[in-house]
Coordinates of C-alpha atoms in Angstrom, one line a residue:
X1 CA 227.1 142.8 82.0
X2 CA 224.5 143.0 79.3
X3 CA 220.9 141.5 80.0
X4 CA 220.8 137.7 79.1
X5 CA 218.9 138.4 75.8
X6 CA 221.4 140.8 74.1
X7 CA 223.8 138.4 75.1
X8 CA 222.0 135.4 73.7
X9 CA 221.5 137.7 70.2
X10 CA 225.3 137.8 70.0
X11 CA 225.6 134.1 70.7
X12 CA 223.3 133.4 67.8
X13 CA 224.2 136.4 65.6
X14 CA 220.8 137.0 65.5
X15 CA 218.9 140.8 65.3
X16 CA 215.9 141.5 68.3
X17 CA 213.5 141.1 64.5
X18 CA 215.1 137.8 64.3
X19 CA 214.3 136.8 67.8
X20 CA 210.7 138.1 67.7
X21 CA 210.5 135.5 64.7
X22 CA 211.7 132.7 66.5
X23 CA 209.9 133.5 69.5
X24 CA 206.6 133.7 66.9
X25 CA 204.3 130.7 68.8
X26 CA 201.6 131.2 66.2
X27 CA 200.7 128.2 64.1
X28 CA 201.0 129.8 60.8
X29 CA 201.8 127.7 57.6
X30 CA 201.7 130.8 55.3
X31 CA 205.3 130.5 55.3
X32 CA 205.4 127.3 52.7
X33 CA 202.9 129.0 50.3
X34 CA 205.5 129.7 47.8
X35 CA 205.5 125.9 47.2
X36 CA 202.2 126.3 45.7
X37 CA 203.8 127.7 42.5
X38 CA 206.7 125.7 42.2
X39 CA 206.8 123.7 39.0
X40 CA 209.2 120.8 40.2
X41 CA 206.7 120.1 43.0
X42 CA 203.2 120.7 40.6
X43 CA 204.6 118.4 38.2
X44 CA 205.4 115.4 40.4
X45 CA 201.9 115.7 41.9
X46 CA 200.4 115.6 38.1
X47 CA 202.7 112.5 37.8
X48 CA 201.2 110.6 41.0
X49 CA 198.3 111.4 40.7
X50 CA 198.1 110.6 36.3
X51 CA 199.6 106.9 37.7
X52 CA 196.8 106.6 39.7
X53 CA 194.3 107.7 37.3
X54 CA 195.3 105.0 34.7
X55 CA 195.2 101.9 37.8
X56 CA 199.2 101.8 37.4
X57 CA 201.5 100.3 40.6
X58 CA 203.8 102.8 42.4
X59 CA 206.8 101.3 44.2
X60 CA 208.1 104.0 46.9
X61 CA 212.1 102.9 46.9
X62 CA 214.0 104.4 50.2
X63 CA 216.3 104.3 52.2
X64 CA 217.9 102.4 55.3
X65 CA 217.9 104.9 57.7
X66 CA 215.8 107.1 60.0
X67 CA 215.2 110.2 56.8
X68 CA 214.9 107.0 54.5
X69 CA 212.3 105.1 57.1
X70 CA 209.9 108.6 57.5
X71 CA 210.4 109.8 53.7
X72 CA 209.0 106.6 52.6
X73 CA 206.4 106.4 55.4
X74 CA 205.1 109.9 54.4
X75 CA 204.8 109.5 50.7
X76 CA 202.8 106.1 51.6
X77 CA 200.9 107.5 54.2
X78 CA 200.2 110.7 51.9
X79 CA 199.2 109.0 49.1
X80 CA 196.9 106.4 51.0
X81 CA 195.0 109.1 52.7
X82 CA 194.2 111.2 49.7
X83 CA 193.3 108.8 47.3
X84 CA 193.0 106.0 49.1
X85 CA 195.6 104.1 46.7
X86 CA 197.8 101.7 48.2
X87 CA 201.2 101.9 47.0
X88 CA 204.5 99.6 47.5
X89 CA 207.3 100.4 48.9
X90 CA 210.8 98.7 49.6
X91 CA 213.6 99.4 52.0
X92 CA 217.2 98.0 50.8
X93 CA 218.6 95.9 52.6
X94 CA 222.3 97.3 53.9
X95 CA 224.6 94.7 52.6
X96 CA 222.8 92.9 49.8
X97 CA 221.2 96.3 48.5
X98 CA 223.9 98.9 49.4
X99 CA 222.5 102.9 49.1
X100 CA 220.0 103.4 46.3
X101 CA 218.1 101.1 43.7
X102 CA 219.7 98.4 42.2
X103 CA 219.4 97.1 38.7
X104 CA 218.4 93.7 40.2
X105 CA 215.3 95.4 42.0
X106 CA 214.4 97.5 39.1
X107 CA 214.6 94.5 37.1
X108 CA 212.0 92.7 40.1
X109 CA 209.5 95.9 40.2
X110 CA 209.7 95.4 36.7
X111 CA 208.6 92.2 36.2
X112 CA 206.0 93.0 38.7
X113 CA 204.1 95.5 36.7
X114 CA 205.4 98.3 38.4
X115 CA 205.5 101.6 36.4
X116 CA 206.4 104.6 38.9
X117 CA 209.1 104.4 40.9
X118 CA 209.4 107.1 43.7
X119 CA 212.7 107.1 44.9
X120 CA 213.3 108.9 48.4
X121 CA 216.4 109.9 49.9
X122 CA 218.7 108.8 46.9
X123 CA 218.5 108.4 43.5
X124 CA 219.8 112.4 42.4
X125 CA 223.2 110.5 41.5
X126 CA 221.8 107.0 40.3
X127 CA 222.0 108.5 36.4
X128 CA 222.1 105.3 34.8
X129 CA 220.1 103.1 36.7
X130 CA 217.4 106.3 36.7
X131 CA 217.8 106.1 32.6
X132 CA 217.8 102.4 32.6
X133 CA 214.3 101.9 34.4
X134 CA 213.0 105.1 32.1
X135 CA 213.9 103.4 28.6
X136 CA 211.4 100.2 30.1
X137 CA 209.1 103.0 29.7
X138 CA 208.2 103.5 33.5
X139 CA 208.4 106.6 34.9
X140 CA 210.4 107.9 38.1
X141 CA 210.5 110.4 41.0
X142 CA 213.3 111.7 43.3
X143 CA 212.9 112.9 46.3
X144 CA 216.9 113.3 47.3
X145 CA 218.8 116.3 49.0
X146 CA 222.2 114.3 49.0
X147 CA 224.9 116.7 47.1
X148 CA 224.4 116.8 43.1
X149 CA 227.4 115.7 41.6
X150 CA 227.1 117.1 38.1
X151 CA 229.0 113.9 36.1
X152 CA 226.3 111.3 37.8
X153 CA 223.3 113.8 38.0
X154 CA 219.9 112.0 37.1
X155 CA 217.0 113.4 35.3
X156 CA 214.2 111.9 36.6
X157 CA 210.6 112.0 35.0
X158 CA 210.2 114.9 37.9
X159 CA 212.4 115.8 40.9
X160 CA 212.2 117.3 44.2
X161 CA 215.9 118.7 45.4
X162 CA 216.2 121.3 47.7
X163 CA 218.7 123.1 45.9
X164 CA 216.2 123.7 43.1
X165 CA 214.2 125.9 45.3
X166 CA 215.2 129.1 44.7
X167 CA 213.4 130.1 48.4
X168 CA 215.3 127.5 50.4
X169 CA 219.6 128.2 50.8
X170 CA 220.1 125.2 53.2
X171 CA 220.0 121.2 53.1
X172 CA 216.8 120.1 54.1
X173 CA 216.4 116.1 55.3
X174 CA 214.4 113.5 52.4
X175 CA 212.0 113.3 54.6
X176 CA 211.1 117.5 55.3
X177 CA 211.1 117.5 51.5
X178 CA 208.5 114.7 51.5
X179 CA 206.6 116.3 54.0
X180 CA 207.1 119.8 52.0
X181 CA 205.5 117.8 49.2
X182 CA 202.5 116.6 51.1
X183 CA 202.0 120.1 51.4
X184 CA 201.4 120.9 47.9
X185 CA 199.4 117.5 47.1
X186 CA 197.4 118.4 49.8
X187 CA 196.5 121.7 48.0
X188 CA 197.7 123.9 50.6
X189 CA 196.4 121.8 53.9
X190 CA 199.2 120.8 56.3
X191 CA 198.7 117.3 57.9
X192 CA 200.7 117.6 61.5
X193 CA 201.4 113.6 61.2
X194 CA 203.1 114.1 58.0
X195 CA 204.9 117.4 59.5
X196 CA 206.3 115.6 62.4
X197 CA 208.0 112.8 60.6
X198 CA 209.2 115.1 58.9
X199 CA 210.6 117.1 61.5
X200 CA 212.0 113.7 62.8
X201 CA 214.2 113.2 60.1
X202 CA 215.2 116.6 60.0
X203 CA 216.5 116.1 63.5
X204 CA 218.2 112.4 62.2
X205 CA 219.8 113.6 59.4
X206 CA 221.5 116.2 61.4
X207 CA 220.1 119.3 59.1
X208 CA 221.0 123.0 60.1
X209 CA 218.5 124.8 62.2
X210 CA 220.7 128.4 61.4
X211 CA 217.9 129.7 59.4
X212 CA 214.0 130.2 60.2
X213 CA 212.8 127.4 57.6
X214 CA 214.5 124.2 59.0
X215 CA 213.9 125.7 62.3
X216 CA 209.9 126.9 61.9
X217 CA 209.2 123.4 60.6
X218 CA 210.6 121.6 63.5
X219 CA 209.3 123.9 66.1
X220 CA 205.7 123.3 65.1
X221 CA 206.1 119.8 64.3
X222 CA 207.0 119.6 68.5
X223 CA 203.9 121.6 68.6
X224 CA 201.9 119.5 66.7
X225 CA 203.4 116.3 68.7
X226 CA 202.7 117.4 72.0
X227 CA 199.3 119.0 71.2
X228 CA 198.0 115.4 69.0
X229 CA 200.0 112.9 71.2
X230 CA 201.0 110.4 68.6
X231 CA 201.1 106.9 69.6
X232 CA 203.8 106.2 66.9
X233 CA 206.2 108.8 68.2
X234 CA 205.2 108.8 72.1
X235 CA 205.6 104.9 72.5
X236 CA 209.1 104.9 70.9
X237 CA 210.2 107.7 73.1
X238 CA 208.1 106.6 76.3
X239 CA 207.0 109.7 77.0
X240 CA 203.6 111.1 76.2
X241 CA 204.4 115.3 77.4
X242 CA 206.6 117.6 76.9
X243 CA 208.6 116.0 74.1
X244 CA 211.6 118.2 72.7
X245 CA 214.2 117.7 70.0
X246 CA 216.5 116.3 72.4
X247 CA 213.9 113.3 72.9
X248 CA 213.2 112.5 69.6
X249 CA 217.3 112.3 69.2
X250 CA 218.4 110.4 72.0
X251 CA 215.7 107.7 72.1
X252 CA 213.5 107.4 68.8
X253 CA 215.7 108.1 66.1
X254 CA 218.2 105.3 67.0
X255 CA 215.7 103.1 67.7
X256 CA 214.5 103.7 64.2
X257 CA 218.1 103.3 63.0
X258 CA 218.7 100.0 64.7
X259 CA 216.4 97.8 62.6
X260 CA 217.6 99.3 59.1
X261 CA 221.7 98.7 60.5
X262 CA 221.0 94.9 61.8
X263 CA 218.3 93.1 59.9
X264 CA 219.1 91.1 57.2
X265 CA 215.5 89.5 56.4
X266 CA 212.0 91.0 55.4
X267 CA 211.0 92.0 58.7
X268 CA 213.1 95.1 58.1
X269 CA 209.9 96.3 56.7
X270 CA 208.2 96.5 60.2
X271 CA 210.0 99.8 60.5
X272 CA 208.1 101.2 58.4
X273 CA 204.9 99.7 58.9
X274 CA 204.6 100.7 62.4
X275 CA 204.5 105.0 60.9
X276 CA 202.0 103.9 58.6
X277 CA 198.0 105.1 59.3
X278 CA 196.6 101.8 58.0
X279 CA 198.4 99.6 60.6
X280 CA 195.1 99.0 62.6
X281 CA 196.1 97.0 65.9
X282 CA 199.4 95.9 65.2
X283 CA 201.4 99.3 66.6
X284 CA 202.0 97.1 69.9
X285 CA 203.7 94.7 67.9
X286 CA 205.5 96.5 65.6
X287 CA 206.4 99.0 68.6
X288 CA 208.3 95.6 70.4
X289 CA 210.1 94.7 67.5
X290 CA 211.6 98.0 67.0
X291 CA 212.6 98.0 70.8
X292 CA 213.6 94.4 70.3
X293 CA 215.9 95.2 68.0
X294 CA 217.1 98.0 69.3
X295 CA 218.0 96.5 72.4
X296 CA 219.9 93.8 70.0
X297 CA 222.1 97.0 68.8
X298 CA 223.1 97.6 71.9
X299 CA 224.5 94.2 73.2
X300 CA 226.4 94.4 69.8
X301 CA 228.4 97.5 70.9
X302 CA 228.6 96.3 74.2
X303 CA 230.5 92.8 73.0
X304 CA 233.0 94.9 70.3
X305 CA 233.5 97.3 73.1
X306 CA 235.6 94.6 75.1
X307 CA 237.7 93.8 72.4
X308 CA 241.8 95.4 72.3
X309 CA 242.5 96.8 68.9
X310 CA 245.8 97.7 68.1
X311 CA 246.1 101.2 67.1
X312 CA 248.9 103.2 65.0
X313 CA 249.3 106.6 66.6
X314 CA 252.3 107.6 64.4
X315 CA 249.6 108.2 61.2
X316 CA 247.1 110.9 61.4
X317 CA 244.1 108.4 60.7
X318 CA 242.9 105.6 62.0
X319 CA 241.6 102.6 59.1
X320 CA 240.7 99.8 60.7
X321 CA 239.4 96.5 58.9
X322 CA 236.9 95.0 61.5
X323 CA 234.8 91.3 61.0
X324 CA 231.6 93.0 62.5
X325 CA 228.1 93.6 61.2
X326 CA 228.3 95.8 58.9
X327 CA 225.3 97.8 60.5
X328 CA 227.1 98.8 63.6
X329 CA 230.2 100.0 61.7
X330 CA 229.0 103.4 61.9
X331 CA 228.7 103.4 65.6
X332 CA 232.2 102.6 65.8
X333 CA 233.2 104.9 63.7
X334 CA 231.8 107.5 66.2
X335 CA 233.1 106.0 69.4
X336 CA 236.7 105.8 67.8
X337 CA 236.5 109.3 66.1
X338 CA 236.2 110.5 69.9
X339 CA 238.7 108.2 71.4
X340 CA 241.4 109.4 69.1
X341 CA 240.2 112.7 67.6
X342 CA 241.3 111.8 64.1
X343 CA 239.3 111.2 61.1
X344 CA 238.2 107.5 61.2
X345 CA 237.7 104.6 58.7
X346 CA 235.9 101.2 59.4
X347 CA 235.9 99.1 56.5
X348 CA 234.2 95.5 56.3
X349 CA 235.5 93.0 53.8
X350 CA 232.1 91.5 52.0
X351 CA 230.7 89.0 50.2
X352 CA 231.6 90.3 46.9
X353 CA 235.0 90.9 47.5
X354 CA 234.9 94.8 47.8
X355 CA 235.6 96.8 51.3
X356 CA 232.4 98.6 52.3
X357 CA 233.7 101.6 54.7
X358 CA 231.9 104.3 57.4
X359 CA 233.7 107.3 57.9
X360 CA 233.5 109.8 60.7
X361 CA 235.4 113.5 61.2
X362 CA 235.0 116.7 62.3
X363 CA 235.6 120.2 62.0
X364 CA 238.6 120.8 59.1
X365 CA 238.7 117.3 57.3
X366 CA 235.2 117.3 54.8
X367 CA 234.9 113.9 54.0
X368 CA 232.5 114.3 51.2
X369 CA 235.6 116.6 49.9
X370 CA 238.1 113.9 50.3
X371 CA 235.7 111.1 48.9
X372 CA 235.0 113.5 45.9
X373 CA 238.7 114.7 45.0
X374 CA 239.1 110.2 45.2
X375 CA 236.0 109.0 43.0
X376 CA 238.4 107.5 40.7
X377 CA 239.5 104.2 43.7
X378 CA 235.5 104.2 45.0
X379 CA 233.4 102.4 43.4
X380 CA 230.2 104.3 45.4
X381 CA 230.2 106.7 47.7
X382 CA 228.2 109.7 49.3
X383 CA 227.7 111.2 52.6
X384 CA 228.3 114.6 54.6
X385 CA 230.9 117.1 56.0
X386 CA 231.1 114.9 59.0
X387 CA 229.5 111.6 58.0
X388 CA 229.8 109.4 54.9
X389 CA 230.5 105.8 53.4
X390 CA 231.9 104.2 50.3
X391 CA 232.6 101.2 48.9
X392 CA 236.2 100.0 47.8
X393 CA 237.8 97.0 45.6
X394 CA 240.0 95.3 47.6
X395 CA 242.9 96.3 45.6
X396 CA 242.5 99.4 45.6
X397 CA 242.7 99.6 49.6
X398 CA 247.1 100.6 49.6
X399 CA 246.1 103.3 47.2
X400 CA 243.5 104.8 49.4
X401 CA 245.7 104.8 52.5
X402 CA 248.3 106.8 50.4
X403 CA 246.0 109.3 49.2
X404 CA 244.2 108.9 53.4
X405 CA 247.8 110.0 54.1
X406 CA 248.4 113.1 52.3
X407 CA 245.3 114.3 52.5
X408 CA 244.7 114.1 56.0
X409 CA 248.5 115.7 57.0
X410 CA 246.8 119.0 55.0
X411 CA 243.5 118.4 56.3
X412 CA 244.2 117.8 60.1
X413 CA 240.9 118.8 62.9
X414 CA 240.7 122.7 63.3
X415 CA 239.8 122.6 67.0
X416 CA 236.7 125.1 67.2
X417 CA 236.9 127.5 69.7
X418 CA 234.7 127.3 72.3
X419 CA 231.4 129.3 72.2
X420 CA 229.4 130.8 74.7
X421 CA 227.0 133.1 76.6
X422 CA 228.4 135.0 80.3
X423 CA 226.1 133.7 83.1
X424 CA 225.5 134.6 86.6
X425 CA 224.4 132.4 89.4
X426 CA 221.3 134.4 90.3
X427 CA 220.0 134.4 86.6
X428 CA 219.5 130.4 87.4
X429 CA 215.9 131.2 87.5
X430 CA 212.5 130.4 85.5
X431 CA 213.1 133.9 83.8
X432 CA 216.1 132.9 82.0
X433 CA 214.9 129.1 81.6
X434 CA 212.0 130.5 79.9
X435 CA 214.1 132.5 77.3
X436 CA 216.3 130.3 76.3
X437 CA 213.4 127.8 75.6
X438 CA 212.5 131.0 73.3
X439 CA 215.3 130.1 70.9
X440 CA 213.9 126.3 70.7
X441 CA 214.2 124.0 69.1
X442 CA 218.1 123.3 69.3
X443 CA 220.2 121.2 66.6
X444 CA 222.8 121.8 64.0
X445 CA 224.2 124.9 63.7
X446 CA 222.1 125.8 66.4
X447 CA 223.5 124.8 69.5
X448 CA 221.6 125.0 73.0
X449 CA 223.7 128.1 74.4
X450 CA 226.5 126.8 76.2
X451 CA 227.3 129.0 79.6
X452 CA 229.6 130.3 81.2
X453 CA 230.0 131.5 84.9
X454 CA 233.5 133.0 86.2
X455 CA 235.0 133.0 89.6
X456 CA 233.5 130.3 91.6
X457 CA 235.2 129.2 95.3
X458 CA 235.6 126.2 95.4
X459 CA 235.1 126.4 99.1
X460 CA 231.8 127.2 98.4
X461 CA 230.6 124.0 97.2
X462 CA 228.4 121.5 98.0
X463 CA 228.7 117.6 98.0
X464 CA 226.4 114.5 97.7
X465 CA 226.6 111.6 100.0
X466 CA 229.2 110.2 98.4
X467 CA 231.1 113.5 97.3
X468 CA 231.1 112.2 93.8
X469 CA 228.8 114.9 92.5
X470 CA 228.8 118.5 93.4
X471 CA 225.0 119.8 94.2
X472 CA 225.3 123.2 95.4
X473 CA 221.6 124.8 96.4
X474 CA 221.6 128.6 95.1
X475 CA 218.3 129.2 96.3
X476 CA 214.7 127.7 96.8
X477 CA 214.0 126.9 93.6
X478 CA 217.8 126.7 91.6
X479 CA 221.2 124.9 92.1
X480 CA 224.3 123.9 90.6
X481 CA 224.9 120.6 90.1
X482 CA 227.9 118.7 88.1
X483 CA 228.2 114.8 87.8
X484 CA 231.2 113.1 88.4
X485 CA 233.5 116.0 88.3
X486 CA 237.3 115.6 88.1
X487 CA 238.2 115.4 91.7
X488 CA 241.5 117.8 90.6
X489 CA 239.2 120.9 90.3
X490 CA 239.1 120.9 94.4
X491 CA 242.8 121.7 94.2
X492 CA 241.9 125.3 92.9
X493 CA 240.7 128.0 94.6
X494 CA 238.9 129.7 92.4
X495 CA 237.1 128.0 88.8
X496 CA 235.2 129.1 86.0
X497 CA 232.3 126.6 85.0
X498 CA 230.9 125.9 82.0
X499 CA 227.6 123.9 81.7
X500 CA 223.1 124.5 80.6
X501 CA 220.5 125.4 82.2
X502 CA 217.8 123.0 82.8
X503 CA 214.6 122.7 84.4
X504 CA 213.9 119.6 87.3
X505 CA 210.5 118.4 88.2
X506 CA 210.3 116.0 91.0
X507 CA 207.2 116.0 93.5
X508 CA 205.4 118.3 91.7
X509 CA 208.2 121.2 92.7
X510 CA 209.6 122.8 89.9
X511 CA 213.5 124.3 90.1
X512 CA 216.1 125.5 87.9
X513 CA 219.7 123.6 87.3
X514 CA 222.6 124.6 86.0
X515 CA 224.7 121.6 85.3
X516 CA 228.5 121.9 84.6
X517 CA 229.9 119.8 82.2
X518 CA 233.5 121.2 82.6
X519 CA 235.8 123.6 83.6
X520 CA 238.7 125.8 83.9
X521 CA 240.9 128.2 86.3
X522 CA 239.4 131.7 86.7
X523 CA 241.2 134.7 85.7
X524 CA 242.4 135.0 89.6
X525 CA 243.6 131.9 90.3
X526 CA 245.8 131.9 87.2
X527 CA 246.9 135.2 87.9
X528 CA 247.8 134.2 91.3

């Protein structure tokens, strides 16, 4: 077998070159100097910075979720520490503002003597709501890296997409544009604050960590997060060391994500407040109503959860119209895409007579594809591959289940094959621990290497107390471990496992895991 390294190149497609780069621990920045000379970027600084010269209000307009919440927090924050200018800023509210700036609230801003309006993640397909507020005579921005679609393309007063920059060939997160834009208002000085919420949204928003410029940014934002501590990202993962990506996903981002998918009142502002540097004493405060509301998300799920919902397995969908908040729909969306592995649809009937819908896939059904090649029956929509909403007249809703049919029968899931790296029991060890952390940080397109060791006994395992968990000691310092394993495994004699690696720290001793998440027969046994 080759050495763990060549095989983790393969895994990753990746030359040695391209691992000494990824391996690189250096802080170096020199690698977003091209953004120094880029027009789109130099001109929405002169714009700021012209509004602020004359005394004239900015209004920073986001977005609901977690790249929405740190976008806007970063241009505030920016903006506030270099020239000391306070700016507004507005997050919609789900239901009564839907995605993206209204006519209504340009209308307010308005009539409040606003004249910039710095739209962050949205606002590249708002074209006439982005021409409306420009023929008042105020001027706008748009920070957005949602998909261009040429017939509803806006043309801001300046504009900050990431598929105008010739040096960038992947989507990058509202929010790591924002922070890409500090960058360049900052004339070349990075702030590690701004990085890391950056970085955060990056990680929300799902982003692709294939190539070094997604990936680079987020491995020294968990640099600068670990090295500088900060209370706003520490407290809402409860954890003040050793914070990886997987922390920041599991336990801040949908706490941050909780408070724009529930609230319904201005409090919904506190989200944002509680990243902002000018916040003085009140992080405690803000910090427990996150958590509060959080917590609230939760015992939502929990409640639909016990509900029985008829489902139709004869159609290769599931739609289901559901009288729940509409915040939570997403969530569903999720836990039903899994239960029945076929692309999913919640829709909620609102106020305004219209069906507002979530939709959830995976891997062979492109729901911003579908959604597209439909525009005509939507009256919005936008999203990702995997991920996306819309809103629908009610009379329209036979007419997209038609068009759900015949486009899912062609579109069905293309199950991926499974992906990973031949393992050995003795390379559980700090050795191969500490090479695979090499390859951090871990995300989209970049998986944490799955594993693969062949032609275990089963015989040879060990069991907990309760023989619900298999914890097999390999040596001193490493073991195999699997939770709750599926108690027909034991009827074969010889298994393949599957599973990571990962590191255990428990009275001060240090040793090496690797935990099976599933299995299958070895070669032998089937051959047998």
């Amino acid at each position: 077998m080759e050495d763990l390294l060549n095989r983790l190149l393969k895994y990753y497609n990746l030359t040695y070159e391209d691992y000494l780069k990824i391996k690189d621990d250096n802080i170096d920045y020199s690698f977003l100097s091209f953004l120094l000379s880029n027009k789109d970027f130099l001109k929405t600084k002169e714009v700021i910075k012209e509004t602020i010269k004359n005394n004239e209000k900015i209004i920073i307009y986001g977005d609901y979720d977690c790249d929405g919440i740190m976008a806007t927090s970063i241009i505030y924050n920016l903006i506030k520490k270099e020239d000391n200018y306070k700016c507004g800023f507005y997050i919609p509210f789900r239901e009564k503002d839907g995605y993206g700036i209204t006519k209504e609230n340009i209308d307010m801003f308005l009539s409040l003597n606003y004249r910039l309006f710095i739209l962050v993640d949205n606002g590249i397909t708002l074209k006439d709501n982005i021409e409306y507020i420009i023929s008042k005579g105020a001027k706008v921005i748009v920070i957005d890296h949602h998909e261009i679609i040429k017939e509803k393309e806006s043309f801001p007063t300046s504009l900050i997409h990431w598929e105008k920059i010739e040096e960038i060939n992947e989507n990058i997160s509202a929010g790591g544009l924002a922070f890409l834009f500090s960058y360049v208002y900052l004339n070349g000085k990075l702030d590690e604050y701004l990085l890391s919420l950056g970085a955060i949204s990056i990680i929300s928003d799902l982003m692709p960590l294939s190539s070094f410029f997604n990936h680079k940014i987020v491995k020294l934002a968990l640099k600068a997060i670990n090295k500088n501590k900060f209370n706003e990202i520490c407290l809402l993962i409860n954890k003040y060391q050793d914070i990886n990506e997987e922390d920041i996903s599991l336990y801040l981002v949908p706490k941050v994500n909780s408070v724009g998918r529930i609230i319904k009142d201005n409090s919904l502002f506190n989200v944002v407040r509680y990243f902002l540097i000018d916040k003085a004493k009140n992080i405690n405060l803000y910090l427990n109503y996150i958590n509060s509301v959080n917590d609230n998300r939760k015992e939502l799920l929990a409640d639909f959860e016990n509900i029985e919902i008829k489902i139709d397995d004869s159609l290769p969908y599931l739609l289901l119209i559901l009288n729940i908040e509409e915040g939570i729909s997403g969530l569903l969306a999720n836990r039903f895409l899994e239960k029945v592995n076929k692309p999913t649809f919640i829709l909620i009937k609102t106020k305004n007579n219209t069906y507002k819908g979530s939709v959830r896939s995976k891997f062979g059904f492109n729901i911003v594809s579908f959604l597209k090649d439909n525009s005509d029956i939507f009256i919005a929509f936008g999203g990702h591959e995997f991920a996306g909403g819309f809103e629908l007249k009610l009379e329209k809703l036979d007419i997209l289940k038609e068009r759900l049919l015949n486009y899912s029968l062609k579109h069905s899931f293309i199950k991926e094959e499974k992906k990973y790296v031949e393992f050995k029991l003795n390379e559980i060890n700090k050795n191969s621990y500490d090479l695979m952390s090499y390859f951090a940080p871990f995300g989209k397109d970049f998986p944490k290497p799955l594993l693969k060791i062949n032609d275990i006994s089963t015989l040879s395992l060990k069991f907990s107390k309760d023989t619900t968990h298999i914890i097999t000691r390999i040596s001193f310092d490493s073991s195999l471990i699997y939770f709750n394993y599926p108690s027909e495994m034991l009827n074969k004699n010889r298994i393949n496992l599957f599973g990571y690696l990962a590191i255990n720290k428990f009275n001060g001793h240090i040793s090496y895991q690797f935990k099976a998440i599933d299995y299958e027969n070895s070669l032998e046994s089937r051959e047998n």
